[in-house]
PDB file of C-alpha atoms in Angstrom:
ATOM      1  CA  UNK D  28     -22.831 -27.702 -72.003  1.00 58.00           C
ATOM      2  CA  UNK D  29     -21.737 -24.268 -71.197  1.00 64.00           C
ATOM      3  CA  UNK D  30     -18.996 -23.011 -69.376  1.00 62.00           C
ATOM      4  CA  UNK D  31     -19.195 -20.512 -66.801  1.00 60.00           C
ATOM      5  CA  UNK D  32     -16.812 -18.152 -66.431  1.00 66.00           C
ATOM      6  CA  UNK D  33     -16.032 -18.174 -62.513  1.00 66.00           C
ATOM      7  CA  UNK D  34     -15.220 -14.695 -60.624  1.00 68.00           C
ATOM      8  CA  UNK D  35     -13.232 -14.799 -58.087  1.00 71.00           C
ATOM      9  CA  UNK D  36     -13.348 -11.636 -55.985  1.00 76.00           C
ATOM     10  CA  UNK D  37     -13.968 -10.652 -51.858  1.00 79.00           C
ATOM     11  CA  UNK D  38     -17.271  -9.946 -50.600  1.00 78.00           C
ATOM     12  CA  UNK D  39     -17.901  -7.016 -47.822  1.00 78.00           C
ATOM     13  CA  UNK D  40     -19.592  -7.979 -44.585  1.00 74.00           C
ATOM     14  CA  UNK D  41     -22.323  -5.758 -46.255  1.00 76.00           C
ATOM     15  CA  UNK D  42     -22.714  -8.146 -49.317  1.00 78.00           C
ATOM     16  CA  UNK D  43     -22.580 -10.954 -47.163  1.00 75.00           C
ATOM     17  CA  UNK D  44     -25.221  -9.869 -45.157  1.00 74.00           C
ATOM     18  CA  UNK D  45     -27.221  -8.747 -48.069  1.00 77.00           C
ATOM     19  CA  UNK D  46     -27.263 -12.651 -49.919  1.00 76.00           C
ATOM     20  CA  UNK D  47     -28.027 -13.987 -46.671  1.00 72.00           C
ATOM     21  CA  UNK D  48     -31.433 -11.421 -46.785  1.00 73.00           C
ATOM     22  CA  UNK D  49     -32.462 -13.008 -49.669  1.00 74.00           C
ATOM     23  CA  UNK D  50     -31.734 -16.922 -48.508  1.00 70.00           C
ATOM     24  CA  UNK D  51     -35.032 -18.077 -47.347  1.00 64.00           C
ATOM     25  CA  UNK D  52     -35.560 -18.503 -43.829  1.00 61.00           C
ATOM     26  CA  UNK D  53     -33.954 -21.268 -42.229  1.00 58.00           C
ATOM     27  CA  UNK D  54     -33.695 -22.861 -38.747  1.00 59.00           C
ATOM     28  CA  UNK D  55     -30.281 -23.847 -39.722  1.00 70.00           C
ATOM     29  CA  UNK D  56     -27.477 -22.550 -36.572  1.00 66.00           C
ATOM     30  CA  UNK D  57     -24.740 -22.385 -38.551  1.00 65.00           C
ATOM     31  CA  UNK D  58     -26.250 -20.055 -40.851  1.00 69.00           C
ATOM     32  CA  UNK D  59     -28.123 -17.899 -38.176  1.00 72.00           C
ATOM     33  CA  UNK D  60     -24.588 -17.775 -36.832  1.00 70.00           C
ATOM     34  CA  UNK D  61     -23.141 -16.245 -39.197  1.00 68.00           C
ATOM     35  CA  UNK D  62     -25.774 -14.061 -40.201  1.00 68.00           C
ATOM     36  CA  UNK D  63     -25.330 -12.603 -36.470  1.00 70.00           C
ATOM     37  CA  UNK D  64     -21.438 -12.142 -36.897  1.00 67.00           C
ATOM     38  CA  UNK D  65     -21.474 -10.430 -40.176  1.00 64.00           C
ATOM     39  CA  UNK D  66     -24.256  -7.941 -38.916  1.00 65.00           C
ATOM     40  CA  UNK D  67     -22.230  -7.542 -36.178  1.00 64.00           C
ATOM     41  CA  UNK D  68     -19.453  -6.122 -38.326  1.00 61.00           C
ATOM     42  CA  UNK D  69     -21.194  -4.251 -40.922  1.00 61.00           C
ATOM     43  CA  UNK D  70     -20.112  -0.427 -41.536  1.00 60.00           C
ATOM     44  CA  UNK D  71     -22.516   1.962 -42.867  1.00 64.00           C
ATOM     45  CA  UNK D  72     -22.715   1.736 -46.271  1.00 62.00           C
ATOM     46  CA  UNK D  73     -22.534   5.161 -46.606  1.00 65.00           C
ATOM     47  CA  UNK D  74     -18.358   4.653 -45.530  1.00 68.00           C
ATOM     48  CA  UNK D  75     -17.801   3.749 -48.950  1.00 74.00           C
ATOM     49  CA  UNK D  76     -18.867   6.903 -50.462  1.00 80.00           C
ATOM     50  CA  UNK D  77     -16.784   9.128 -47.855  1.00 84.00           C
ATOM     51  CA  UNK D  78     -13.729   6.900 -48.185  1.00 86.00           C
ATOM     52  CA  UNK D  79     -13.457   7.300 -52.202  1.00 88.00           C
ATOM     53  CA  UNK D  80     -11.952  10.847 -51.055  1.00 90.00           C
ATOM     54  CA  UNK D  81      -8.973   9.626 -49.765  1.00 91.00           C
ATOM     55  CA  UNK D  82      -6.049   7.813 -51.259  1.00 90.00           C
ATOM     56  CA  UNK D  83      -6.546   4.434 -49.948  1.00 92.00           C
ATOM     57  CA  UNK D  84      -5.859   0.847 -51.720  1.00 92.00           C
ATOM     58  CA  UNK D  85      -8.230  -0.855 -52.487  1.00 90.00           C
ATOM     59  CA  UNK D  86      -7.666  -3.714 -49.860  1.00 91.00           C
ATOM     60  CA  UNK D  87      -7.222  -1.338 -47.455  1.00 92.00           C
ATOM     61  CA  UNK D  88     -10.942   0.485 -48.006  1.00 89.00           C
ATOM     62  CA  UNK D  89     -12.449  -3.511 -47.752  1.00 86.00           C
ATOM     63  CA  UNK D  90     -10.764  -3.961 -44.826  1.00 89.00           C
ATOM     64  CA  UNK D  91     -11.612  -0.760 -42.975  1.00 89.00           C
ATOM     65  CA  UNK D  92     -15.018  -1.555 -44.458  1.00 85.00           C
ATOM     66  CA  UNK D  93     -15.307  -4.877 -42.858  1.00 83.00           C
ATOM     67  CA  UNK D  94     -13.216  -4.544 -39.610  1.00 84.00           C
ATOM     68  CA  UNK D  95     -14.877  -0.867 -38.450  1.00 84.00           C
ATOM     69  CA  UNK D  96     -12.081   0.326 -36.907  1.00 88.00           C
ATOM     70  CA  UNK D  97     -12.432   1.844 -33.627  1.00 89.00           C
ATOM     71  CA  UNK D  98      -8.996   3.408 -32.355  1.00 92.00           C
ATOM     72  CA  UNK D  99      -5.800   4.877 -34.407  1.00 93.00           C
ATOM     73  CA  UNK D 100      -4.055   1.421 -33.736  1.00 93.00           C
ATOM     74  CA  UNK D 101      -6.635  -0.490 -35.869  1.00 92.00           C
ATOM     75  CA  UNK D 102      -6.141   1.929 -38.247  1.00 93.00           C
ATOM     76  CA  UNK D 103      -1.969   1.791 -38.241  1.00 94.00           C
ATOM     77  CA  UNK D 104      -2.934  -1.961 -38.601  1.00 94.00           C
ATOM     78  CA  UNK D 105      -4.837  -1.422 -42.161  1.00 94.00           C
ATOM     79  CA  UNK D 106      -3.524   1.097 -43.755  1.00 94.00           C
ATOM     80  CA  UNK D 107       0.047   0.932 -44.893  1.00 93.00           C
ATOM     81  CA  UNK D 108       2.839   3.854 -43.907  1.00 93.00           C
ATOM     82  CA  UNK D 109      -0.185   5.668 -42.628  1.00 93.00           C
ATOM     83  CA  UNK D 110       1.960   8.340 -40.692  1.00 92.00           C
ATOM     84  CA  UNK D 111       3.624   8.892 -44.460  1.00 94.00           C
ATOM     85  CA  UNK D 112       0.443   9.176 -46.483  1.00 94.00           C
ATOM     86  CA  UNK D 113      -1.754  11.024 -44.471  1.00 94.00           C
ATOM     87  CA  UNK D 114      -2.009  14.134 -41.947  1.00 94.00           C
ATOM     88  CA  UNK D 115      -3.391  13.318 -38.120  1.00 94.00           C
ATOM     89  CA  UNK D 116      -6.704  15.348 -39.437  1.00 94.00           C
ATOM     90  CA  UNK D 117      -7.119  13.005 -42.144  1.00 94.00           C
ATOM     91  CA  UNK D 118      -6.686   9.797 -39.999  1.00 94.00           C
ATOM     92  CA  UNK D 119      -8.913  11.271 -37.378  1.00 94.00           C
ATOM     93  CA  UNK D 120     -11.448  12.311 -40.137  1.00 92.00           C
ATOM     94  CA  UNK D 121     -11.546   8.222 -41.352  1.00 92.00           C
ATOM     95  CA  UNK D 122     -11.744   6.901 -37.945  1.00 91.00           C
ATOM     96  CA  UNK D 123     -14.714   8.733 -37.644  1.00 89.00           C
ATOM     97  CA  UNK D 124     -16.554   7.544 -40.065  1.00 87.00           C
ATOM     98  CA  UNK D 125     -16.692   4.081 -38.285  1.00 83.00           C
ATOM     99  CA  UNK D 126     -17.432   5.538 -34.971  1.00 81.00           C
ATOM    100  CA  UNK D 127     -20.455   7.258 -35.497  1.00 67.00           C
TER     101      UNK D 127
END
């Protein structure tokens, strides 16, 4: 018998989405469901690229990644001390990358 080593890490909506692309088709609501809500969600996965320039945690980029912020508040909600570690122009710059 062998034993697998198990990873335990989170998954972006993006990943998410992407497993489900490769499930076969099923008439199954749950899983329709959920396909719909984590499509719903999904940034660009371009985001990921742009947000390596800034000095974000690494929770903070999955959740920005998976919650699309859409106003400053969201924002002040992810990233810690936000008004400390970065400049209105900076803030602005990373909301804007989920509001295109």
């Amino acid at each position: 018998m062998k034993i697998v080593e198990d990873k335990n890490d989170f998954l972006t909506n993006n990943e998410i989405l992407e497993i489900f692309g490769k499930m076969k088709e099923s008439k199954n609501t749950i899983l329709e469901t959920m396909r719909y809500s984590v499509n719903l969600y999904c940034s660009e996965p371009s985001n990921i690229v742009d947000l390596e320039k800034y000095n974000l945690y690494p929770l903070e980029k999955f959740q920005l990644l998976n919650n699309n912020p859409k106003s400053l508040l969201c924002l002040q909600l992810i990233i810690e001390e936000m008004e400390e570690r970065f400049t209105e122009e900076e803030l602005e710059e990373i909301l804007n990358l989920f509001i295109k």
